[in-house]
């Protein structure tokens, strides 16, 4: 269960607990209204800012692409969540990944990436980044020894996710950070699946953390956004330069507001996501028509010990295989009433998706099979509804099979 009480105050994340930082981290809103102060950060929609003093026209905010008070409030909050020196808020998780890669890689560089990455990141790496003369190699990063063996002098970046989508595989962030310790190689972790509530890669030695804030951080399926957090100043400056002067991929003020609002309840949402995910995983384990359940919180998960050591809670995503194939999987989806059939994850409402028909449909069949994505695999990002309602809905679905 995500429970931060025991962990905080030990210096790992500064003096305030995670729940407090989710609400107050990075400073207070400062706008004054009639002598009183805003309790909630206001939404600054202005694209340009009038100079306060004509003698010094560049002091303060000037143009919203370069800096915006609502975005600053979100970026400071994001940084505070992981005790990072810098946070940057992007128009999407994809924009965050692209800007990070453009800032850190050059032609001739070699990237070692987990062979179980988010599909969109694979497209970005294979169809965009490789065109810039960057070599991408995918390895089974569940074993840090395999990553170590694949490293070459040109390896500039280790790109990792943990747990991964949709099979919930893990990699050992501390062990990978040791491989990247030489200063020549960066370790970046896409921490979208775990969220900073469950896992803090910077504290485990990563150089940078990347998020799709679309998922758990915003948590309400009503904003697409991304983030990069780091305590490496030079790295932060490079990424910010690409973001503001190169790609222009910053998060709009209204979405900054929504994400700030979402973050306040991240710790309580994560606790309920996990409680429900555990309940559903244990129900699925006992369901005779289920062949296999993937959830790091289960003792049957091959990397359960690593999950217990590295994570603070096991997250809110469960995947499973049922008896049968595509037809049975689709029949089950059609019977469910409390799960929306949809991609994405990390929101208050429970979703379900069939990777072979949806998120992984563009992956060639042989590659899909090699990756372990079978025809009857289903993925549930568990919401925060009443868990018994969710289990009853699943039971009804299985009875119709
Ligand atoms: C959704 C997701 C992304 C992409 O983020 P967008 O906000 O959709 O651009 C990247 N990584 C992971 C793990 C994701 O789940």
Coordinates of C-alpha atoms and ligand atoms in Angstrom, one line a residue:
X1 CA 0.0 0.0 0.0
X2 CA 1.3 3.4 -0.9
X3 CA 2.1 4.7 2.6
X4 CA 4.6 7.5 2.8
X5 CA 4.4 8.2 6.6
X6 CA 7.3 5.9 7.5
X7 CA 9.6 7.1 4.7
X8 CA 9.4 10.8 5.0
X9 CA 11.3 13.0 7.3
X10 CA 14.3 10.7 6.8
X11 CA 16.0 13.2 4.4
X12 CA 15.2 11.2 1.3
X13 CA 12.9 14.0 0.1
X14 CA 13.5 17.0 2.2
X15 CA 11.7 17.6 5.5
X16 CA 8.1 17.6 4.4
X17 CA 6.1 14.4 3.7
X18 CA 5.0 13.6 0.2
X19 CA 1.4 14.3 0.8
X20 CA 2.3 17.8 2.0
X21 CA 4.5 18.5 -0.9
X22 CA 1.7 17.4 -3.3
X23 CA -0.3 20.3 -1.9
X24 CA 2.2 22.9 -0.9
X25 CA 5.5 21.9 -2.5
X26 CA 7.3 24.5 -4.6
X27 CA 5.8 27.5 -2.8
X28 CA 2.5 29.2 -2.3
X29 CA 0.4 31.1 -4.8
X30 CA 1.2 34.8 -4.4
X31 CA -1.4 36.8 -6.3
X32 CA -3.2 39.4 -4.2
X33 CA -6.8 40.1 -4.6
X34 CA -8.0 43.2 -2.7
X35 CA -5.4 42.8 0.0
X36 CA -6.1 39.1 0.5
X37 CA -4.2 36.2 -1.1
X38 CA -5.2 33.4 -3.5
X39 CA -5.3 30.0 -1.9
X40 CA -5.2 28.4 -5.4
X41 CA -2.7 29.4 -8.1
X42 CA -4.5 31.7 -10.6
X43 CA -4.6 30.8 -14.3
X44 CA -2.5 33.3 -16.2
X45 CA -3.7 33.2 -19.8
X46 CA -1.7 36.2 -21.0
X47 CA 0.6 35.4 -23.9
X48 CA 2.6 38.6 -23.3
X49 CA 3.4 40.6 -20.2
X50 CA 3.6 44.4 -19.9
X51 CA 7.0 45.5 -18.6
X52 CA 6.9 46.6 -15.0
X53 CA 9.7 49.2 -15.3
X54 CA 10.6 50.8 -18.5
X55 CA 14.2 51.1 -17.4
X56 CA 14.4 47.3 -17.1
X57 CA 11.8 45.9 -19.6
X58 CA 13.1 42.3 -19.5
X59 CA 12.7 41.9 -15.7
X60 CA 10.0 39.4 -14.8
X61 CA 7.8 37.6 -17.3
X62 CA 7.9 38.7 -20.9
X63 CA 6.4 36.2 -23.3
X64 CA 4.4 33.1 -22.3
X65 CA 6.4 30.6 -24.4
X66 CA 9.5 31.6 -22.4
X67 CA 7.8 31.7 -19.0
X68 CA 4.4 31.8 -17.5
X69 CA 3.4 32.1 -13.8
X70 CA 0.9 29.2 -13.9
X71 CA 3.5 27.0 -15.6
X72 CA 6.1 28.0 -13.1
X73 CA 3.8 27.0 -10.2
X74 CA 3.3 23.6 -11.8
X75 CA 7.0 23.1 -12.6
X76 CA 7.9 24.0 -9.0
X77 CA 5.3 21.6 -7.6
X78 CA 6.5 18.8 -9.9
X79 CA 10.1 19.4 -8.9
X80 CA 9.2 19.4 -5.2
X81 CA 7.5 16.0 -5.5
X82 CA 10.8 14.3 -6.2
X83 CA 13.1 16.9 -4.5
X84 CA 14.5 17.8 -8.0
X85 CA 16.2 21.1 -8.6
X86 CA 14.2 21.6 -11.8
X87 CA 10.9 20.6 -13.3
X88 CA 9.7 21.4 -16.8
X89 CA 6.1 21.0 -18.0
X90 CA 5.5 20.0 -21.7
X91 CA 2.5 19.9 -24.0
X92 CA 2.6 16.0 -23.8
X93 CA 4.7 13.2 -22.5
X94 CA 5.8 12.7 -26.1
X95 CA 7.0 16.3 -26.3
X96 CA 8.9 15.8 -23.1
X97 CA 10.6 12.7 -24.5
X98 CA 11.4 14.4 -27.8
X99 CA 12.8 17.5 -26.2
X100 CA 14.9 15.4 -23.8
X101 CA 16.4 13.4 -26.6
X102 CA 17.1 16.4 -28.8
X103 CA 18.8 18.1 -25.9
X104 CA 21.0 15.2 -24.9
X105 CA 21.9 13.2 -28.0
X106 CA 23.9 13.9 -31.2
X107 CA 24.5 11.9 -34.4
X108 CA 26.7 8.9 -33.7
X109 CA 25.3 8.3 -30.2
X110 CA 24.0 4.9 -29.1
X111 CA 20.9 4.6 -27.0
X112 CA 20.1 1.4 -25.0
X113 CA 16.4 1.1 -24.3
X114 CA 14.2 -1.4 -22.5
X115 CA 12.7 -3.8 -25.0
X116 CA 9.4 -3.4 -23.3
X117 CA 8.7 0.3 -23.9
X118 CA 5.6 2.3 -24.3
X119 CA 4.6 1.9 -27.9
X120 CA 4.6 5.6 -28.8
X121 CA 8.2 5.9 -27.5
X122 CA 9.2 3.1 -29.8
X123 CA 7.7 4.9 -32.8
X124 CA 9.4 8.1 -31.8
X125 CA 12.8 6.3 -31.4
X126 CA 12.5 4.1 -34.5
X127 CA 10.9 6.5 -37.0
X128 CA 12.2 9.9 -35.8
X129 CA 15.3 9.7 -33.6
X130 CA 17.0 7.1 -35.8
X131 CA 16.7 9.5 -38.7
X132 CA 19.0 11.9 -36.8
X133 CA 21.9 9.3 -37.0
X134 CA 21.2 8.0 -33.5
X135 CA 21.4 4.2 -33.1
X136 CA 18.7 2.7 -30.8
X137 CA 19.2 -0.8 -29.4
X138 CA 16.5 -2.6 -27.4
X139 CA 17.6 -5.0 -24.6
X140 CA 16.0 -7.1 -21.9
X141 CA 16.6 -4.7 -19.1
X142 CA 15.0 -6.9 -16.4
X143 CA 18.6 -8.2 -16.1
X144 CA 21.1 -5.3 -15.5
X145 CA 23.9 -7.7 -16.7
X146 CA 22.4 -7.7 -20.2
X147 CA 22.4 -3.9 -20.2
X148 CA 26.0 -3.8 -19.0
X149 CA 27.1 -6.2 -21.8
X150 CA 25.4 -4.2 -24.5
X151 CA 27.0 -0.9 -23.5
X152 CA 29.6 0.5 -25.9
X153 CA 31.7 3.7 -25.8
X154 CA 29.1 5.5 -27.8
X155 CA 26.3 4.7 -25.4
X156 CA 25.0 8.1 -24.4
X157 CA 21.7 7.2 -22.9
X158 CA 20.0 4.4 -21.0
X159 CA 16.2 4.8 -21.6
X160 CA 14.1 2.9 -19.1
X161 CA 10.6 2.4 -18.0
X162 CA 9.5 0.4 -14.9
X163 CA 7.0 -1.1 -14.5
X164 CA 6.4 -1.5 -18.3
X165 CA 3.3 -1.5 -20.4
X166 CA 1.4 -3.8 -20.7
X167 CA 3.3 -6.7 -19.1
X168 CA 4.4 -4.9 -15.9
X169 CA 8.1 -5.9 -16.2
X170 CA 10.6 -4.1 -13.9
X171 CA 14.2 -3.0 -14.1
X172 CA 16.5 -2.2 -11.2
X173 CA 17.0 1.6 -11.3
X174 CA 19.8 1.6 -8.7
X175 CA 21.8 -1.1 -10.6
X176 CA 21.3 0.7 -13.9
X177 CA 22.4 4.0 -12.3
X178 CA 25.7 2.3 -11.3
X179 CA 26.2 1.4 -14.9
X180 CA 25.7 5.0 -15.9
X181 CA 28.0 6.4 -13.2
X182 CA 30.9 7.1 -15.5
X183 CA 29.5 10.5 -16.4
X184 CA 29.5 9.6 -20.1
X185 CA 26.1 7.9 -20.1
X186 CA 22.8 9.3 -18.8
X187 CA 20.1 7.2 -17.2
X188 CA 16.6 8.5 -17.9
X189 CA 13.5 6.8 -16.5
X190 CA 10.0 7.2 -17.8
X191 CA 8.2 6.9 -14.5
X192 CA 4.7 7.4 -15.8
X193 CA 3.4 4.0 -14.8
X194 CA 4.5 4.2 -11.2
X195 CA 4.0 8.0 -10.6
X196 CA 6.2 9.8 -8.1
X197 CA 3.9 8.6 -5.4
X198 CA 5.1 5.0 -5.9
X199 CA 8.6 5.4 -7.2
X200 CA 11.3 8.2 -7.1
X201 CA 14.0 7.4 -9.8
X202 CA 16.1 10.5 -9.0
X203 CA 16.6 9.3 -5.4
X204 CA 17.6 5.9 -6.8
X205 CA 20.3 7.5 -9.0
X206 CA 18.7 8.4 -12.3
X207 CA 19.8 11.6 -14.0
X208 CA 16.4 12.5 -15.2
X209 CA 12.8 11.4 -14.9
X210 CA 10.2 11.8 -17.6
X211 CA 6.4 11.8 -17.2
X212 CA 3.3 11.7 -19.3
X213 CA 1.3 13.9 -16.8
X214 CA -1.7 12.8 -18.8
X215 CA -1.8 9.7 -16.6
X216 CA -1.6 9.5 -12.8
X217 CA -0.2 13.0 -12.2
X218 CA -3.3 14.8 -13.6
X219 CA -5.4 11.7 -13.0
X220 CA -8.8 12.8 -14.4
X221 CA -8.5 12.0 -18.2
X222 CA -9.0 15.7 -19.0
X223 CA -5.5 17.0 -19.9
X224 CA -2.6 15.8 -22.1
X225 CA 0.8 16.9 -20.7
X226 CA 4.3 15.8 -19.9
X227 CA 7.2 16.6 -17.6
X228 CA 11.0 16.3 -17.2
X229 CA 12.6 16.5 -13.7
X230 CA 16.3 16.7 -13.0
X231 CA 18.8 18.0 -10.5
X232 CA 21.5 18.3 -13.2
X233 CA 21.6 22.1 -14.0
X234 CA 23.3 21.7 -17.4
X235 CA 20.9 19.0 -18.5
X236 CA 17.9 21.2 -17.4
X237 CA 19.2 24.1 -19.3
X238 CA 19.7 22.1 -22.4
X239 CA 16.2 20.6 -22.2
X240 CA 14.6 24.0 -21.4
X241 CA 16.4 25.5 -24.4
X242 CA 14.9 22.9 -26.8
X243 CA 11.5 23.2 -25.2
X244 CA 11.2 27.0 -25.3
X245 CA 13.4 28.0 -28.3
X246 CA 13.4 24.8 -30.3
X247 CA 10.2 22.9 -30.3
X248 CA 7.9 25.3 -28.4
X249 CA 6.3 22.4 -26.6
X250 CA 5.2 23.9 -23.3
X251 CA 2.0 23.1 -21.4
X252 CA -0.8 25.6 -21.8
X253 CA -1.8 27.6 -18.7
X254 CA -5.2 25.9 -18.3
X255 CA -3.7 22.5 -18.4
X256 CA -1.0 23.6 -15.9
X257 CA -3.9 24.5 -13.6
X258 CA -5.6 21.2 -14.1
X259 CA -2.4 19.2 -13.5
X260 CA -1.7 21.2 -10.4
X261 CA -5.2 20.4 -9.1
X262 CA -4.7 16.8 -10.0
X263 CA -1.4 16.5 -8.1
X264 CA -2.9 17.6 -4.8
X265 CA -4.9 14.3 -4.6
X266 CA -2.2 12.1 -6.2
X267 CA -1.2 10.4 -2.9
X268 CA -4.8 9.6 -1.9
X269 CA -5.7 8.5 -5.4
X270 CA -2.7 6.2 -5.6
X271 CA -3.5 4.6 -2.3
X272 CA -7.0 3.7 -3.6
X273 CA -5.7 2.7 -7.1
X274 CA -3.4 0.3 -5.4
X275 CA -6.0 -1.1 -3.0
X276 CA -8.4 -1.7 -6.0
X277 CA -5.6 -3.2 -8.1
X278 CA -4.6 -5.6 -5.4
X279 CA -8.3 -6.7 -5.0
X280 CA -8.7 -7.2 -8.8
X281 CA -5.4 -9.0 -9.2
X282 CA -6.3 -11.4 -6.4
X283 CA -9.7 -12.0 -7.8
X284 CA -8.2 -12.7 -11.3
X285 CA -5.7 -15.1 -9.8
X286 CA -8.6 -17.2 -8.5
X287 CA -10.8 -16.9 -11.6
X288 CA -10.5 -20.3 -13.5
X289 CA -10.7 -18.7 -16.9
X290 CA -7.7 -16.6 -16.3
X291 CA -4.3 -18.1 -17.3
X292 CA -2.0 -15.5 -16.0
X293 CA -2.0 -12.3 -14.0
X294 CA 0.7 -9.6 -14.2
X295 CA 0.9 -7.3 -11.2
X296 CA 4.1 -6.4 -9.3
X297 CA 2.2 -6.6 -6.0
X298 CA 1.6 -10.4 -6.4
X299 CA 4.1 -12.7 -4.9
X300 CA 3.9 -14.7 -8.1
X301 CA 5.3 -11.8 -10.1
X302 CA 8.9 -12.8 -11.0
X303 CA 10.2 -9.5 -9.8
X304 CA 8.1 -9.0 -6.7
X305 CA 11.1 -8.6 -4.5
X306 CA 12.6 -5.9 -6.6
X307 CA 9.2 -4.1 -6.7
X308 CA 8.9 -4.3 -2.9
X309 CA 12.4 -2.8 -2.6
X310 CA 12.3 -0.2 -5.3
X311 CA 8.7 1.0 -5.2
X312 CA 6.5 2.5 -2.4
X313 CA 3.3 0.7 -3.3
X314 CA 2.8 -1.4 -6.5
X315 CA 0.8 0.9 -8.6
X316 CA -2.6 0.7 -10.2
X317 CA -2.3 -1.3 -13.5
X318 CA -3.0 -5.0 -13.8
X319 CA -2.8 -7.1 -17.0
X320 CA -4.0 -10.7 -17.5
X321 CA -4.5 -13.4 -20.1
X322 CA -7.7 -15.3 -20.4
X323 CA -8.6 -18.7 -21.9
X324 CA -9.1 -18.3 -25.6
X325 CA -8.0 -15.6 -28.1
X326 CA -9.1 -12.4 -29.7
X327 CA -12.8 -13.4 -29.8
X328 CA -13.1 -14.3 -26.1
X329 CA -11.2 -11.1 -25.2
X330 CA -13.6 -9.0 -27.2
X331 CA -16.6 -10.8 -25.8
X332 CA -15.4 -10.0 -22.2
X333 CA -14.9 -6.3 -23.1
X334 CA -18.4 -6.1 -24.5
X335 CA -20.0 -7.4 -21.3
X336 CA -18.3 -4.9 -18.9
X337 CA -20.3 -2.0 -17.7
X338 CA -18.0 -0.3 -15.2
X339 CA -14.9 -0.3 -17.3
X340 CA -14.6 2.0 -20.4
X341 CA -12.9 0.3 -23.3
X342 CA -10.1 2.8 -23.9
X343 CA -6.4 3.3 -24.1
X344 CA -4.5 5.5 -21.6
X345 CA -4.3 4.9 -17.8
X346 CA -3.9 6.5 -14.4
X347 CA -7.3 8.1 -14.1
X348 CA -10.1 7.9 -11.5
X349 CA -12.3 5.7 -13.8
X350 CA -11.4 2.1 -14.5
X351 CA -10.5 1.4 -18.1
X352 CA -9.8 -1.8 -20.0
X353 CA -8.0 -2.4 -23.3
X354 CA -7.1 -5.2 -25.5
X355 CA -3.5 -4.5 -26.6
X356 CA -3.6 -6.7 -29.7
X357 CA -6.6 -4.8 -31.1
X358 CA -5.7 -1.4 -29.6
X359 CA -2.4 -0.1 -28.2
X360 CA -0.2 -2.7 -29.8
X361 CA -2.2 -3.2 -33.0
X362 CA 0.5 -1.6 -35.2
X363 CA 3.2 -3.9 -33.9
X364 CA 3.8 -6.8 -36.3
X365 CA 2.4 -10.1 -35.1
X366 CA 5.8 -11.9 -34.8
X367 CA 7.2 -9.0 -32.8
X368 CA 4.2 -8.9 -30.6
X369 CA 4.5 -12.6 -29.8
X370 CA 8.2 -12.3 -29.1
X371 CA 7.4 -9.5 -26.7
X372 CA 4.9 -11.7 -24.9
X373 CA 1.8 -9.8 -25.9
X374 CA -0.7 -12.6 -26.6
X375 CA -4.1 -12.5 -28.3
X376 CA -6.0 -12.8 -25.1
X377 CA -4.0 -10.3 -23.0
X378 CA -6.1 -7.5 -21.5
X379 CA -4.9 -4.5 -19.5
X380 CA -6.8 -2.8 -16.7
X381 CA -5.8 0.6 -15.4
X382 CA -7.8 0.3 -12.2
X383 CA -9.7 3.4 -11.1
X384 CA -10.8 4.5 -7.6
X385 CA -14.3 3.2 -7.6
X386 CA -15.6 0.7 -5.0
X387 CA -13.5 -2.4 -5.6
X388 CA -16.4 -4.9 -5.0
X389 CA -18.4 -3.2 -7.7
X390 CA -15.5 -3.7 -10.1
X391 CA -15.0 -7.3 -9.2
X392 CA -18.7 -8.0 -9.6
X393 CA -18.6 -6.4 -13.0
X394 CA -15.7 -8.6 -14.0
X395 CA -17.4 -11.7 -12.6
X396 CA -20.5 -11.0 -14.7
X397 CA -18.2 -10.6 -17.8
X398 CA -16.6 -14.0 -17.2
X399 CA -19.9 -15.7 -16.7
X400 CA -20.9 -14.6 -20.2
X401 CA -17.8 -16.2 -21.8
Ligands
LIG1 C1 1.2 7.8 -22.3 C2 2.6 7.5 -22.1 C3 3.6 8.3 -22.8 C4 3.2 9.4 -23.8 O1 2.6 10.5 -23.2 P1 1.6 11.4 -24.0 O2 1.2 12.4 -22.9 O3 0.5 10.6 -24.5 O4 2.3 12.1 -25.1 C5 4.9 8.0 -22.6 N1 5.3 7.0 -21.7 C6 4.4 6.3 -21.1 C7 4.8 5.2 -20.2 C8 3.0 6.5 -21.3 O5 2.1 5.7 -20.6

